[in-house]
Amino acid sequence: MTAFLDELRRGLPELRLLTDDVDRESYRRDETSHFEPGLPLAVALPSSTDEVAAIMRLATAHRVPVVPRGAGSGLSGGSAGVGGALTIALTRMNAIMEIDRANLVAVVQPGVINADLKTAVAAEGLFYAPDPASYEFCSIGGNIGTNAGGLCCVKYGVTRDAVLSLEVVLADGRVIRTGGRNVKDVAGYSLTHLFVGSQGTLGVVTEATLRLRPAPPPKQTMLAFFPTLEAAGHAVASIMAAGLNPCTLELMDQVVIAAVDDWHSLGLDRSAAALLLIESDQPGPAADDELAAAETACTDAGATSVVRATDPMEADWLRQVRRLAYRAMERLGVARMEDVGAPRSRLPDLLMAIERIAAAHELRCGTFGHAGDGNLHPTFVWDRGDEAAEERAHAACEELYRAAIALGGTVTGEHGIGASRRPFLEEQLGSDAVDVMRSIKAALDPLGILNPGKVV
Amino acid sequence: MTAFLDELRRGLPELRLLTDDVDRESYRRDETSHFEPGLPLAVALPSSTDEVAAIMRLATAHRVPVVPRGAGSGLSGGSAGVGGALTIALTRMNAIMEIDRANLVAVVQPGVINADLKTAVAAEGLFYAPDPASYEFCSIGGNIGTNAGGLCCVKYGVTRDAVLSLEVVLADGRVIRTGGRNVKDVAGYSLTHLFVGSQGTLGVVTEATLRLRPAPPPKQTMLAFFPTLEAAGHAVASIMAAGLNPCTLELMDQVVIAAVDDWHSLGLDRSAAALLLIESDQPGPAADDELAAAETACTDAGATSVVRATDPMEADWLRQVRRLAYRAMERLGVARMEDVGAPRSRLPDLLMAIERIAAAHELRCGTFGHAGDGNLHPTFVWDRGDEAAEERAHAACEELYRAAIALGGTVTGEHGIGASRRPFLEEQLGSDAVDVMRSIKAALDPLGILNPGKVV
């Protein structure tokens, strides 16, 4: 280990390399509070692809494991430290290298913050769609690692759908480029799609070519309140079945409504069992038509009230209700947010399973999430220091994963398997499918030095 | 070989197995006329996943290569016969197993014809987007193998974007399932995206869960004629740059216009150097607005005339002009259709490269294709029996591939590397990227029995 660090320093005298205990501690965790990570051997903050390649060559030579890391906002322990491993934080490689209007692409380094990219392309009348809730502080590299989702996936897809090309440093330090600026390209296997979502276990992404869209028209925004969770679930099903294509279709349950209202006194209907945030960005009058159709679907499903924003400020305010959800839950104590999903038609079943499991384990739970995608974030909260509750939450999560799997769903819709959900990968996919993943991992990382203990 | 066939017959007495010379001959070729395939050892037409799995177990035991095949309409030699290999034709596994309205998915066997799926889901008010020109006779399995494109990709994406889940028989006969009905799912590596486009070199697809959409509004249709290819290229660029989102944006050059007009006497403007077919399926008046904006872009780029369809029949007629393109070219002699692509902004350069190369090799060439995607089908034609012309065409294609690569483009936008373009894969992607593909191939097919000599 000392030999490895010495050679790193000698070979890359310009490399920012942190080896102090305090620095190493500060890179130990990502945002996955319930996962206990290891202490990094050291932290490298490279500033170029060449530096990353040189690091990987040395890591291969010394068989030292590495943990690629973006902004550290992950929720699966994917970029959490591994004892004895070098954490490679890509935060300094944060240039937006090009915005190519003609081809509707941006070329960026992995450390670019999602919101910064959104702002930069908006200045050109363009739109980068993926919008994880953490978009103000998460990095594009991390988004690519986890195939991050967000609020507008229901219409615009997930991060994978927005990636056209990657530059990747392989385990042995070779640098490859996948894909290109061609929107259609079937030359060979789609390595781009494989690297997206692989959480640094197959290579280190050092550059990405991302798909942009023309900026959509301004959104029309609406909140609908429901007397039961089931009614909200039915509204979602009937909105999708009616062929509507909202750009937002989000759900919050009563616990979350109250938590948000307690914090910001917004005057929300706290008697409602659930609310839906529904938005349309169809062109011209089509947006009004779409929201009117969604309103009918809500009312038919039993909505007790519907609020339509009359101007952009009011719309922002309604949207804010949803954006505050997780932080409002965090104010209630220790919060463990989960990320289960199910086929859209099973959303009511998933909601009921969550209620049942929380009750069985005597846990407080608030649920919010991407109802239009069938992806929910049940969030268990307990008092700091209540270890018994923490253990009950752990058991509840395991039960929750199994309930999602039983519904034909997934243990993770957008946060990733990372380290924290790894025991459940086989349970969801079967051992043969995971075997195939492991054989791909072994083919690309024969020494097993890329983010060991994560994903597969 | 005899032992293998004997064991196949013994182990699977119900399996339809063709071993006659005439039958084997009839499965030798796909639609890639310029590629010289091998004669299959035999042809199996399984009727279930279990049969495919049993075939693969025996193929592994006897180390006999196999060639998975759909309807045989491929244009890259991907399903062309390999000498001594068992061709597995999946045409009998052609059931549409489920249309799940609530989740907007269809579950199908690989032998389902694309058009049959479109018709079946249309009856439910739904839409299966991918529409290769061969949609009336190509199979979904083949579409998945090649990641097939088509006319509406410019708005709705390619086949890969429409696949949520696959059942795949591995080289050794194990059966795995990838993905599910969840629109968001980040559990493990995306095997679904990897198998799509792998042309039967990684496994045999025996079932697919496909994404449907609500049927879009009826299309508004328009043809625009241009005095130069460059003007048409600029119109395309300015349509995309204006943020329009047409559902069709197709180009035909003068040679193709004349070929179609000669055949069907449609009264097309034969003096035009190019035409664009532009369609919008925006809701309500937005479609008219979109076509009006497209018309402005065309006129500004120098269009000499624009024809708008006033009713669905006229629209069908305009669309037919484009649908006839390839068959019209085939009437002129032996036709070799290529499939190059470039970033959209380089479309004029690609068009000019095609003209230059055809002239340099004294070849007749008509170009049509998916201008909105930067994906063109230059089609060289020569008189039957003119071997010198055929050789010139071969040289012209190699030059064409290099020209596309030099533009940052691709040697194949939607037809596949298959067997015919294999020498150019490394030239496009670099040897390290192809090494990674080969290591994945070796991991999934260690004996090299899955469609040998194809893709990597």
PDB file of N, CA and C in Angstrom, chain A residues 396-446:
ATOM      1  N   ALA A 396     -37.916  -4.291   8.281  1.00  0.00           N
ATOM      2  CA  ALA A 396     -39.018  -3.814   7.445  1.00  0.00           C
ATOM      3  C   ALA A 396     -38.555  -3.654   6.001  1.00  0.00           C
ATOM      4  N   CYS A 397     -37.331  -3.159   5.819  1.00  0.00           N
ATOM      5  CA  CYS A 397     -36.816  -2.967   4.455  1.00  0.00           C
ATOM      6  C   CYS A 397     -36.669  -4.298   3.738  1.00  0.00           C
ATOM      7  N   GLU A 398     -36.197  -5.290   4.451  1.00  0.00           N
ATOM      8  CA  GLU A 398     -36.065  -6.604   3.819  1.00  0.00           C
ATOM      9  C   GLU A 398     -37.431  -7.131   3.390  1.00  0.00           C
ATOM     10  N   GLU A 399     -38.404  -6.910   4.247  1.00  0.00           N
ATOM     11  CA  GLU A 399     -39.751  -7.366   3.910  1.00  0.00           C
ATOM     12  C   GLU A 399     -40.288  -6.571   2.707  1.00  0.00           C
ATOM     13  N   LEU A 400     -39.964  -5.294   2.700  1.00  0.00           N
ATOM     14  CA  LEU A 400     -40.395  -4.418   1.622  1.00  0.00           C
ATOM     15  C   LEU A 400     -39.801  -4.869   0.276  1.00  0.00           C
ATOM     16  N   TYR A 401     -38.501  -5.203   0.285  1.00  0.00           N
ATOM     17  CA  TYR A 401     -37.868  -5.682  -0.951  1.00  0.00           C
ATOM     18  C   TYR A 401     -38.601  -6.923  -1.468  1.00  0.00           C
ATOM     19  N   ARG A 402     -38.896  -7.827  -0.535  1.00  0.00           N
ATOM     20  CA  ARG A 402     -39.549  -9.077  -0.957  1.00  0.00           C
ATOM     21  C   ARG A 402     -40.954  -8.800  -1.473  1.00  0.00           C
ATOM     22  N   ALA A 403     -41.625  -7.819  -0.853  1.00  0.00           N
ATOM     23  CA  ALA A 403     -42.971  -7.477  -1.324  1.00  0.00           C
ATOM     24  C   ALA A 403     -42.904  -6.909  -2.744  1.00  0.00           C
ATOM     25  N   ALA A 404     -41.910  -6.046  -3.002  1.00  0.00           N
ATOM     26  CA  ALA A 404     -41.764  -5.475  -4.344  1.00  0.00           C
ATOM     27  C   ALA A 404     -41.470  -6.583  -5.351  1.00  0.00           C
ATOM     28  N   ILE A 405     -40.566  -7.485  -4.990  1.00  0.00           N
ATOM     29  CA  ILE A 405     -40.228  -8.589  -5.896  1.00  0.00           C
ATOM     30  C   ILE A 405     -41.463  -9.435  -6.178  1.00  0.00           C
ATOM     31  N   ALA A 406     -42.250  -9.694  -5.134  1.00  0.00           N
ATOM     32  CA  ALA A 406     -43.447 -10.522  -5.317  1.00  0.00           C
ATOM     33  C   ALA A 406     -44.457  -9.869  -6.253  1.00  0.00           C
ATOM     34  N   LEU A 407     -44.426  -8.536  -6.347  1.00  0.00           N
ATOM     35  CA  LEU A 407     -45.336  -7.827  -7.257  1.00  0.00           C
ATOM     36  C   LEU A 407     -44.766  -7.729  -8.678  1.00  0.00           C
ATOM     37  N   GLY A 408     -43.638  -8.387  -8.919  1.00  0.00           N
ATOM     38  CA  GLY A 408     -42.982  -8.243 -10.222  1.00  0.00           C
ATOM     39  C   GLY A 408     -42.222  -6.930 -10.306  1.00  0.00           C
ATOM     40  N   GLY A 409     -41.896  -6.372  -9.149  1.00  0.00           N
ATOM     41  CA  GLY A 409     -41.246  -5.068  -9.096  1.00  0.00           C
ATOM     42  C   GLY A 409     -39.752  -5.170  -8.897  1.00  0.00           C
ATOM     43  N   THR A 410     -39.191  -4.114  -8.356  1.00  0.00           N
ATOM     44  CA  THR A 410     -37.738  -4.053  -8.185  1.00  0.00           C
ATOM     45  C   THR A 410     -37.387  -3.504  -6.812  1.00  0.00           C
ATOM     46  N   VAL A 411     -36.245  -3.932  -6.284  1.00  0.00           N
ATOM     47  CA  VAL A 411     -35.776  -3.415  -4.994  1.00  0.00           C
ATOM     48  C   VAL A 411     -35.189  -2.020  -5.141  1.00  0.00           C
ATOM     49  N   THR A 412     -34.907  -1.612  -6.381  1.00  0.00           N
ATOM     50  CA  THR A 412     -34.384  -0.264  -6.588  1.00  0.00           C
ATOM     51  C   THR A 412     -34.769   0.275  -7.960  1.00  0.00           C
ATOM     52  N   GLY A 413     -35.510   1.370  -7.941  1.00  0.00           N
ATOM     53  CA  GLY A 413     -35.956   1.980  -9.194  1.00  0.00           C
ATOM     54  C   GLY A 413     -34.964   2.965  -9.768  1.00  0.00           C
ATOM     55  N   GLU A 414     -34.204   3.640  -8.883  1.00  0.00           N
ATOM     56  CA  GLU A 414     -33.295   4.666  -9.391  1.00  0.00           C
ATOM     57  C   GLU A 414     -32.077   4.914  -8.513  1.00  0.00           C
ATOM     58  N   HIS A 415     -31.997   4.311  -7.347  1.00  0.00           N
ATOM     59  CA  HIS A 415     -30.862   4.586  -6.451  1.00  0.00           C
ATOM     60  C   HIS A 415     -29.704   3.618  -6.643  1.00  0.00           C
ATOM     61  N   GLY A 416     -29.987   2.411  -7.092  1.00  0.00           N
ATOM     62  CA  GLY A 416     -28.923   1.450  -7.358  1.00  0.00           C
ATOM     63  C   GLY A 416     -28.829   0.352  -6.319  1.00  0.00           C
ATOM     64  N   ILE A 417     -28.242  -0.762  -6.745  1.00  0.00           N
ATOM     65  CA  ILE A 417     -27.968  -1.874  -5.829  1.00  0.00           C
ATOM     66  C   ILE A 417     -26.842  -1.469  -4.886  1.00  0.00           C
ATOM     67  N   GLY A 418     -25.804  -0.838  -5.446  1.00  0.00           N
ATOM     68  CA  GLY A 418     -24.683  -0.380  -4.639  1.00  0.00           C
ATOM     69  C   GLY A 418     -24.177  -1.473  -3.721  1.00  0.00           C
ATOM     70  N   ALA A 419     -23.921  -1.109  -2.471  1.00  0.00           N
ATOM     71  CA  ALA A 419     -23.521  -2.109  -1.484  1.00  0.00           C
ATOM     72  C   ALA A 419     -24.715  -2.531  -0.643  1.00  0.00           C
ATOM     73  N   SER A 420     -25.663  -1.593  -0.433  1.00  0.00           N
ATOM     74  CA  SER A 420     -26.674  -1.831   0.598  1.00  0.00           C
ATOM     75  C   SER A 420     -27.758  -2.816   0.165  1.00  0.00           C
ATOM     76  N   ARG A 421     -28.019  -2.938  -1.139  1.00  0.00           N
ATOM     77  CA  ARG A 421     -29.098  -3.835  -1.579  1.00  0.00           C
ATOM     78  C   ARG A 421     -28.573  -5.114  -2.225  1.00  0.00           C
ATOM     79  N   ARG A 422     -27.252  -5.304  -2.153  1.00  0.00           N
ATOM     80  CA  ARG A 422     -26.627  -6.391  -2.889  1.00  0.00           C
ATOM     81  C   ARG A 422     -27.172  -7.778  -2.535  1.00  0.00           C
ATOM     82  N   PRO A 423     -27.509  -8.024  -1.260  1.00  0.00           N
ATOM     83  CA  PRO A 423     -28.019  -9.372  -0.959  1.00  0.00           C
ATOM     84  C   PRO A 423     -29.314  -9.705  -1.697  1.00  0.00           C
ATOM     85  N   PHE A 424     -29.973  -8.689  -2.244  1.00  0.00           N
ATOM     86  CA  PHE A 424     -31.281  -8.945  -2.850  1.00  0.00           C
ATOM     87  C   PHE A 424     -31.255  -9.042  -4.371  1.00  0.00           C
ATOM     88  N   LEU A 425     -30.076  -8.854  -4.955  1.00  0.00           N
ATOM     89  CA  LEU A 425     -30.005  -8.882  -6.416  1.00  0.00           C
ATOM     90  C   LEU A 425     -30.420 -10.245  -6.969  1.00  0.00           C
ATOM     91  N   GLU A 426     -29.867 -11.300  -6.386  1.00  0.00           N
ATOM     92  CA  GLU A 426     -30.217 -12.645  -6.866  1.00  0.00           C
ATOM     93  C   GLU A 426     -31.669 -12.978  -6.613  1.00  0.00           C
ATOM     94  N   GLU A 427     -32.157 -12.498  -5.467  1.00  0.00           N
ATOM     95  CA  GLU A 427     -33.548 -12.804  -5.156  1.00  0.00           C
ATOM     96  C   GLU A 427     -34.468 -12.196  -6.219  1.00  0.00           C
ATOM     97  N   GLN A 428     -34.095 -11.012  -6.710  1.00  0.00           N
ATOM     98  CA  GLN A 428     -34.922 -10.379  -7.730  1.00  0.00           C
ATOM     99  C   GLN A 428     -34.729 -11.003  -9.113  1.00  0.00           C
ATOM    100  N   LEU A 429     -33.476 -11.255  -9.488  1.00  0.00           N
ATOM    101  CA  LEU A 429     -33.193 -11.596 -10.886  1.00  0.00           C
ATOM    102  C   LEU A 429     -32.925 -13.069 -11.124  1.00  0.00           C
ATOM    103  N   GLY A 430     -32.692 -13.834 -10.069  1.00  0.00           N
ATOM    104  CA  GLY A 430     -32.333 -15.239 -10.252  1.00  0.00           C
ATOM    105  C   GLY A 430     -30.823 -15.376 -10.358  1.00  0.00           C
ATOM    106  N   SER A 431     -30.318 -16.527  -9.935  1.00  0.00           N
ATOM    107  CA  SER A 431     -28.864 -16.665  -9.852  1.00  0.00           C
ATOM    108  C   SER A 431     -28.227 -16.744 -11.242  1.00  0.00           C
ATOM    109  N   ASP A 432     -28.934 -17.277 -12.231  1.00  0.00           N
ATOM    110  CA  ASP A 432     -28.316 -17.373 -13.560  1.00  0.00           C
ATOM    111  C   ASP A 432     -28.101 -16.001 -14.191  1.00  0.00           C
ATOM    112  N   ALA A 433     -29.080 -15.104 -14.029  1.00  0.00           N
ATOM    113  CA  ALA A 433     -28.906 -13.755 -14.583  1.00  0.00           C
ATOM    114  C   ALA A 433     -27.761 -13.036 -13.865  1.00  0.00           C
ATOM    115  N   VAL A 434     -27.666 -13.219 -12.558  1.00  0.00           N
ATOM    116  CA  VAL A 434     -26.580 -12.569 -11.812  1.00  0.00           C
ATOM    117  C   VAL A 434     -25.230 -13.202 -12.180  1.00  0.00           C
ATOM    118  N   ASP A 435     -25.240 -14.512 -12.440  1.00  0.00           N
ATOM    119  CA  ASP A 435     -24.023 -15.172 -12.957  1.00  0.00           C
ATOM    120  C   ASP A 435     -23.526 -14.487 -14.226  1.00  0.00           C
ATOM    121  N   VAL A 436     -24.457 -14.179 -15.122  1.00  0.00           N
ATOM    122  CA  VAL A 436     -24.070 -13.512 -16.371  1.00  0.00           C
ATOM    123  C   VAL A 436     -23.439 -12.160 -16.053  1.00  0.00           C
ATOM    124  N   MET A 437     -24.054 -11.419 -15.127  1.00  0.00           N
ATOM    125  CA  MET A 437     -23.479 -10.128 -14.733  1.00  0.00           C
ATOM    126  C   MET A 437     -22.075 -10.311 -14.152  1.00  0.00           C
ATOM    127  N   ARG A 438     -21.915 -11.335 -13.319  1.00  0.00           N
ATOM    128  CA  ARG A 438     -20.598 -11.579 -12.714  1.00  0.00           C
ATOM    129  C   ARG A 438     -19.569 -11.960 -13.764  1.00  0.00           C
ATOM    130  N   SER A 439     -20.007 -12.669 -14.795  1.00  0.00           N
ATOM    131  CA  SER A 439     -19.034 -13.057 -15.821  1.00  0.00           C
ATOM    132  C   SER A 439     -18.615 -11.825 -16.629  1.00  0.00           C
ATOM    133  N   ILE A 440     -19.535 -10.878 -16.806  1.00  0.00           N
ATOM    134  CA  ILE A 440     -19.183  -9.626 -17.492  1.00  0.00           C
ATOM    135  C   ILE A 440     -18.225  -8.818 -16.607  1.00  0.00           C
ATOM    136  N   LYS A 441     -18.544  -8.762 -15.330  1.00  0.00           N
ATOM    137  CA  LYS A 441     -17.655  -8.074 -14.375  1.00  0.00           C
ATOM    138  C   LYS A 441     -16.248  -8.681 -14.436  1.00  0.00           C
ATOM    139  N   ALA A 442     -16.157 -10.001 -14.416  1.00  0.00           N
ATOM    140  CA  ALA A 442     -14.852 -10.663 -14.429  1.00  0.00           C
ATOM    141  C   ALA A 442     -14.119 -10.399 -15.741  1.00  0.00           C
ATOM    142  N   ALA A 443     -14.888 -10.300 -16.846  1.00  0.00           N
ATOM    143  CA  ALA A 443     -14.253 -10.053 -18.142  1.00  0.00           C
ATOM    144  C   ALA A 443     -13.638  -8.655 -18.188  1.00  0.00           C
ATOM    145  N   LEU A 444     -14.310  -7.678 -17.591  1.00  0.00           N
ATOM    146  CA  LEU A 444     -13.823  -6.296 -17.664  1.00  0.00           C
ATOM    147  C   LEU A 444     -12.892  -5.941 -16.517  1.00  0.00           C
ATOM    148  N   ASP A 445     -12.975  -6.682 -15.434  1.00  0.00           N
ATOM    149  CA  ASP A 445     -12.181  -6.350 -14.248  1.00  0.00           C
ATOM    150  C   ASP A 445     -11.652  -7.642 -13.639  1.00  0.00           C
ATOM    151  N   PRO A 446     -10.748  -8.303 -14.360  1.00  0.00           N
ATOM    152  CA  PRO A 446     -10.328  -9.651 -13.930  1.00  0.00           C
ATOM    153  C   PRO A 446      -9.692  -9.679 -12.544  1.00  0.00           C
TER     154      PRO A 446
END
